Amino acid sequence: MPDARRPDIRLTGVSKSFGAPGGEIPAVAPLDLQLAGGSMTALVGPSGCGKSTLLRLIAGLERPSSGEIRIGDETPDDLRKRAALSVAFQDAALLPWRTVAGNVALGRSLARRPRDAGAVSDLINLVGLKGFEARRPAELSGGMRQRAAIARAMASAPELLLLDEPFGALDELTRDRLNAELPALWEAHGATSVLVTHSVAEAVRLADRILVLSPRPARIAADIPVDLPRPRDGVVLASEAFREICGQVSAALRDGQEPSRLAAQ
Amino acid sequence: MSGALAQRGRLAARLPGGALIALLLALIAWEAIARLTAQSFFIAAPSAIVAHMTDHAGLLWRAFAVTLWAAVRGFVWGNLAGVLMALLVVLLPRAERLVATLALLVFCLPLVATGPILRVLFGPGEGPQVTLAALAVYYTTFLPVLVGLRAAPQGWFDLVRSYGRGRMVALREVRLPAALPYLVAGLQIAAPAAFLGAMVGEFTGAERGLGVLTVRALRALDLPATWSIAVIASAVSVLAFAAVGWAGRRLDLAPPQVLLASPVEARQSRWRGPGEALLALVVTLALWKGAMELFALPRFFAKRPEDVWAYMVSGPGAEAHRAKLLGAMAETLSFTAPGYVAGLAFGAGLAVVLTLAPRAASLTMPVAIALRSIPIVATAPLIVWALGRGAAGTIAVVAVMIFFPTLVACLHGLARTPRAVLDLFEVYAAERWRRMLGAQLPAMLPAFFASARMAIPAAILAVTTAEWLATGRGVGALMATVASTSDYGMLWSAIALIGLVAVIVHGLVGALERWVLSRTNAEQLAR
């Protein structure tokens, strides 16, 4: 019962290596993977493990060195060409000469959607930036910039939403607030989502499923389902189940870390 | 609202009362010196200049209007060409080295030689003035706009790509807006340069204009007239510079982090192997030959590459021609090299001093900004009159021409020292000079080398202009002489030799830059 508006993602033998002086550097080892339509999957791993590369492969911003990626019945390029996916970038990537409203509207115009000031201002309200429509990115705090970037990513009503450490540069308090507020956004929207993060708590809080990646080249060290009820409010976060899953993810992260050195001991 | 207030604040900061007082004192000193040295015939007193201007107001005004109109047209065409070339390079990155080298070559063409050739091409009228004004501006627009078009971080391009949009959308949404502040910076430098180019164009047989009056005043040793024109040209240049800057601020389009990059910090073509040098040479010769054959220009004055070869190497009298040209070139280089080094050294040195003593900077900077836009044509004869026709005068002209852009660029570079690095030195209570050596000088180096590269065409312009208008020596004077006697073989040979020297020096400076920066600022080279 695949839903065209919530495509699933299938990776078959996908690998990626980058050319470098002195030979190819493998970034992603051959992967087979299936992500359910409409789900939120978190990719967790240490810095530089290749999780962002994996996300960029799914976005069609990088080409795999081998293997095939299908999103529903289409390739990432097909999806990109009809502007059915959007990416919230790590550094927000807001254009400094556009206002908040201008940047959010850009998400529509780049996707060739008709102008719709009402939809733009609805989204701005939704991410809590009401009153800041006319501000430039330089006048916003880091958290506000990320809100604007997420509003822009939602503005094209994507079928696939890719979040590349969207809260990576934020302080703990702001991150916590956004983690609490934003799930409602994409739950209502229902796009298939992939979130790259290096925060265990964030992954467990937001995702339906967590893939722990080992350091370069990225391999799947653990595949952990998150069977916690939604909304994940204070009660859920304080529960034994939540802590247990966090513990599992942390353990998998530790085990996946530097296996060669562990083996040597 | 707040933007307008901030602008007024910025204006006030740039024109402090101290500068006005300094200006007034300078005027008084000028008048006094002029009266004291009245017999030596090189300084006209402000009172004499004002008297000349009021007596000849109608004449000066008509000439000014003619020159200004030619400059405006050249400004438009030249900048259009610069922007289009930058766009071409961005859309066709493989063509960059070739386009950049050709652009540099054409920019290094000495006005002394191109002026007469354009005059023969266009005949009477305003063609040469407009062309020279355009030639004087396209390069200083091309370089910063190219930098600006590339100044955007990768994430912005990824954003465009993630919606499946292509290079044209990236150009419209990302590159062009990101390049706008750089364009304004380029236009700011271009505005005075266009006026200078138009004046030089008028030296070669125009009927009207400030350039015509300049030649007449110089020949007659008419001191107040020469100084009046210098003052008018300088005032126009300063005003044009300020007006473009004001218009840029009015647009309020500049995100500060982009404006931090100095316009002269252009990434330039870097020779990667002799293959590319050879390609540039072949394309240059092909374009040279091709253009002449295409427009069927008469061989009498439009010499082809093979004509120059025959004139200099294989034809009759080649040895004498060679001796004459190389002798003049050697003399010119002996003036240019010390002036080039001195200008760079003084510019960088003063930047360091002003950074160590920031209070002096608020007084000096407005004057420096004003002076850097004063046209060389107006000042070269005055400097040479002051310092004599020997080496000192010419060296001074070259040094002055290079000094101000270097100062401004180096101050910019020093100011870009990362805050965290300065804090580190602060934590250890390091002395100012230690902070300068350890943190600020390395931060200044990229800007310094960028201005060293930009100074090469400027030095050529300065030395040939000074030799032609004032000293009567070296290759500048040689070109002026052979142009007036229609010895076009020698003229084209001189142009070719100057272009060759310019490209070689440019390559040497670039190699030195890479060598130094790879030891001090490795991240600058990675880009």
PDB file of N, CA and C in Angstrom, chain B residues 464-499:
ATOM      1  N   THR B 464      54.762  55.245 -18.367  1.00  0.00           N
ATOM      2  CA  THR B 464      54.677  55.697 -19.764  1.00  0.00           C
ATOM      3  C   THR B 464      54.074  57.085 -19.844  1.00  0.00           C
ATOM      4  N   THR B 465      53.098  57.365 -18.976  1.00  0.00           N
ATOM      5  CA  THR B 465      52.500  58.689 -18.989  1.00  0.00           C
ATOM      6  C   THR B 465      53.512  59.757 -18.581  1.00  0.00           C
ATOM      7  N   ALA B 466      54.277  59.455 -17.527  1.00  0.00           N
ATOM      8  CA  ALA B 466      55.254  60.439 -17.056  1.00  0.00           C
ATOM      9  C   ALA B 466      56.323  60.676 -18.116  1.00  0.00           C
ATOM     10  N   GLU B 467      56.796  59.600 -18.751  1.00  0.00           N
ATOM     11  CA  GLU B 467      57.842  59.742 -19.763  1.00  0.00           C
ATOM     12  C   GLU B 467      57.343  60.525 -20.974  1.00  0.00           C
ATOM     13  N   TRP B 468      56.098  60.302 -21.272  1.00  0.00           N
ATOM     14  CA  TRP B 468      55.511  60.919 -22.460  1.00  0.00           C
ATOM     15  C   TRP B 468      55.213  62.398 -22.211  1.00  0.00           C
ATOM     16  N   LEU B 469      54.560  62.679 -21.090  1.00  0.00           N
ATOM     17  CA  LEU B 469      54.114  64.051 -20.856  1.00  0.00           C
ATOM     18  C   LEU B 469      55.200  64.927 -20.272  1.00  0.00           C
ATOM     19  N   ALA B 470      56.154  64.333 -19.560  1.00  0.00           N
ATOM     20  CA  ALA B 470      57.039  65.185 -18.776  1.00  0.00           C
ATOM     21  C   ALA B 470      58.524  64.960 -19.041  1.00  0.00           C
ATOM     22  N   THR B 471      59.013  63.736 -18.903  1.00  0.00           N
ATOM     23  CA  THR B 471      60.468  63.586 -18.906  1.00  0.00           C
ATOM     24  C   THR B 471      61.056  63.460 -20.303  1.00  0.00           C
ATOM     25  N   GLY B 472      60.284  62.941 -21.262  1.00  0.00           N
ATOM     26  CA  GLY B 472      60.809  62.769 -22.605  1.00  0.00           C
ATOM     27  C   GLY B 472      61.868  61.693 -22.710  1.00  0.00           C
ATOM     28  N   ARG B 473      61.831  60.706 -21.818  1.00  0.00           N
ATOM     29  CA  ARG B 473      62.815  59.634 -21.854  1.00  0.00           C
ATOM     30  C   ARG B 473      62.101  58.290 -21.895  1.00  0.00           C
ATOM     31  N   GLY B 474      62.871  57.238 -22.113  1.00  0.00           N
ATOM     32  CA  GLY B 474      62.349  55.880 -21.994  1.00  0.00           C
ATOM     33  C   GLY B 474      61.363  55.510 -23.086  1.00  0.00           C
ATOM     34  N   VAL B 475      60.668  54.409 -22.859  1.00  0.00           N
ATOM     35  CA  VAL B 475      59.841  53.842 -23.899  1.00  0.00           C
ATOM     36  C   VAL B 475      58.558  54.650 -24.092  1.00  0.00           C
ATOM     37  N   GLY B 476      58.117  55.346 -23.039  1.00  0.00           N
ATOM     38  CA  GLY B 476      56.930  56.186 -23.175  1.00  0.00           C
ATOM     39  C   GLY B 476      57.169  57.307 -24.167  1.00  0.00           C
ATOM     40  N   ALA B 477      58.324  57.975 -24.025  1.00  0.00           N
ATOM     41  CA  ALA B 477      58.659  59.057 -24.945  1.00  0.00           C
ATOM     42  C   ALA B 477      58.901  58.506 -26.348  1.00  0.00           C
ATOM     43  N   LEU B 478      59.548  57.326 -26.404  1.00  0.00           N
ATOM     44  CA  LEU B 478      59.807  56.704 -27.702  1.00  0.00           C
ATOM     45  C   LEU B 478      58.489  56.462 -28.440  1.00  0.00           C
ATOM     46  N   MET B 479      57.492  55.933 -27.720  1.00  0.00           N
ATOM     47  CA  MET B 479      56.205  55.658 -28.369  1.00  0.00           C
ATOM     48  C   MET B 479      55.554  56.945 -28.837  1.00  0.00           C
ATOM     49  N   ALA B 480      55.632  57.990 -28.017  1.00  0.00           N
ATOM     50  CA  ALA B 480      55.030  59.266 -28.412  1.00  0.00           C
ATOM     51  C   ALA B 480      55.709  59.798 -29.673  1.00  0.00           C
ATOM     52  N   THR B 481      57.045  59.676 -29.728  1.00  0.00           N
ATOM     53  CA  THR B 481      57.780  60.179 -30.888  1.00  0.00           C
ATOM     54  C   THR B 481      57.422  59.391 -32.148  1.00  0.00           C
ATOM     55  N   VAL B 482      57.485  58.060 -32.041  1.00  0.00           N
ATOM     56  CA  VAL B 482      57.245  57.274 -33.257  1.00  0.00           C
ATOM     57  C   VAL B 482      55.787  57.374 -33.698  1.00  0.00           C
ATOM     58  N   ALA B 483      54.867  57.626 -32.725  1.00  0.00           N
ATOM     59  CA  ALA B 483      53.471  57.808 -33.121  1.00  0.00           C
ATOM     60  C   ALA B 483      53.332  59.084 -33.941  1.00  0.00           C
ATOM     61  N   SER B 484      54.044  60.124 -33.552  1.00  0.00           N
ATOM     62  CA  SER B 484      53.903  61.388 -34.274  1.00  0.00           C
ATOM     63  C   SER B 484      54.622  61.340 -35.619  1.00  0.00           C
ATOM     64  N   THR B 485      55.628  60.443 -35.769  1.00  0.00           N
ATOM     65  CA  THR B 485      56.303  60.324 -37.054  1.00  0.00           C
ATOM     66  C   THR B 485      55.789  59.130 -37.860  1.00  0.00           C
ATOM     67  N   SER B 486      54.686  58.557 -37.404  1.00  0.00           N
ATOM     68  CA  SER B 486      54.047  57.432 -38.116  1.00  0.00           C
ATOM     69  C   SER B 486      54.984  56.246 -38.307  1.00  0.00           C
ATOM     70  N   ASP B 487      55.897  56.003 -37.341  1.00  0.00           N
ATOM     71  CA  ASP B 487      56.767  54.824 -37.398  1.00  0.00           C
ATOM     72  C   ASP B 487      56.042  53.680 -36.676  1.00  0.00           C
ATOM     73  N   TYR B 488      55.042  53.135 -37.377  1.00  0.00           N
ATOM     74  CA  TYR B 488      54.146  52.190 -36.694  1.00  0.00           C
ATOM     75  C   TYR B 488      54.812  50.855 -36.386  1.00  0.00           C
ATOM     76  N   GLY B 489      55.872  50.507 -37.119  1.00  0.00           N
ATOM     77  CA  GLY B 489      56.588  49.281 -36.801  1.00  0.00           C
ATOM     78  C   GLY B 489      57.134  49.337 -35.387  1.00  0.00           C
ATOM     79  N   MET B 490      57.773  50.474 -35.059  1.00  0.00           N
ATOM     80  CA  MET B 490      58.333  50.637 -33.723  1.00  0.00           C
ATOM     81  C   MET B 490      57.221  50.699 -32.687  1.00  0.00           C
ATOM     82  N   LEU B 491      56.118  51.383 -33.010  1.00  0.00           N
ATOM     83  CA  LEU B 491      55.016  51.534 -32.052  1.00  0.00           C
ATOM     84  C   LEU B 491      54.466  50.164 -31.659  1.00  0.00           C
ATOM     85  N   TRP B 492      54.181  49.337 -32.673  1.00  0.00           N
ATOM     86  CA  TRP B 492      53.617  48.009 -32.377  1.00  0.00           C
ATOM     87  C   TRP B 492      54.627  47.123 -31.671  1.00  0.00           C
ATOM     88  N   SER B 493      55.900  47.266 -32.020  1.00  0.00           N
ATOM     89  CA  SER B 493      56.926  46.488 -31.330  1.00  0.00           C
ATOM     90  C   SER B 493      56.959  46.858 -29.861  1.00  0.00           C
ATOM     91  N   ALA B 494      56.875  48.170 -29.586  1.00  0.00           N
ATOM     92  CA  ALA B 494      56.898  48.622 -28.193  1.00  0.00           C
ATOM     93  C   ALA B 494      55.696  48.062 -27.432  1.00  0.00           C
ATOM     94  N   ILE B 495      54.519  48.112 -28.075  1.00  0.00           N
ATOM     95  CA  ILE B 495      53.315  47.584 -27.417  1.00  0.00           C
ATOM     96  C   ILE B 495      53.503  46.111 -27.092  1.00  0.00           C
ATOM     97  N   ALA B 496      54.009  45.355 -28.079  1.00  0.00           N
ATOM     98  CA  ALA B 496      54.171  43.917 -27.871  1.00  0.00           C
ATOM     99  C   ALA B 496      55.155  43.642 -26.748  1.00  0.00           C
ATOM    100  N   LEU B 497      56.248  44.423 -26.730  1.00  0.00           N
ATOM    101  CA  LEU B 497      57.265  44.193 -25.694  1.00  0.00           C
ATOM    102  C   LEU B 497      56.706  44.514 -24.309  1.00  0.00           C
ATOM    103  N   ILE B 498      55.956  45.613 -24.211  1.00  0.00           N
ATOM    104  CA  ILE B 498      55.391  45.992 -22.907  1.00  0.00           C
ATOM    105  C   ILE B 498      54.412  44.918 -22.431  1.00  0.00           C
ATOM    106  N   GLY B 499      53.583  44.426 -23.365  1.00  0.00           N
ATOM    107  CA  GLY B 499      52.647  43.365 -22.984  1.00  0.00           C
ATOM    108  C   GLY B 499      53.380  42.137 -22.486  1.00  0.00           C
TER     109      GLY B 499
END
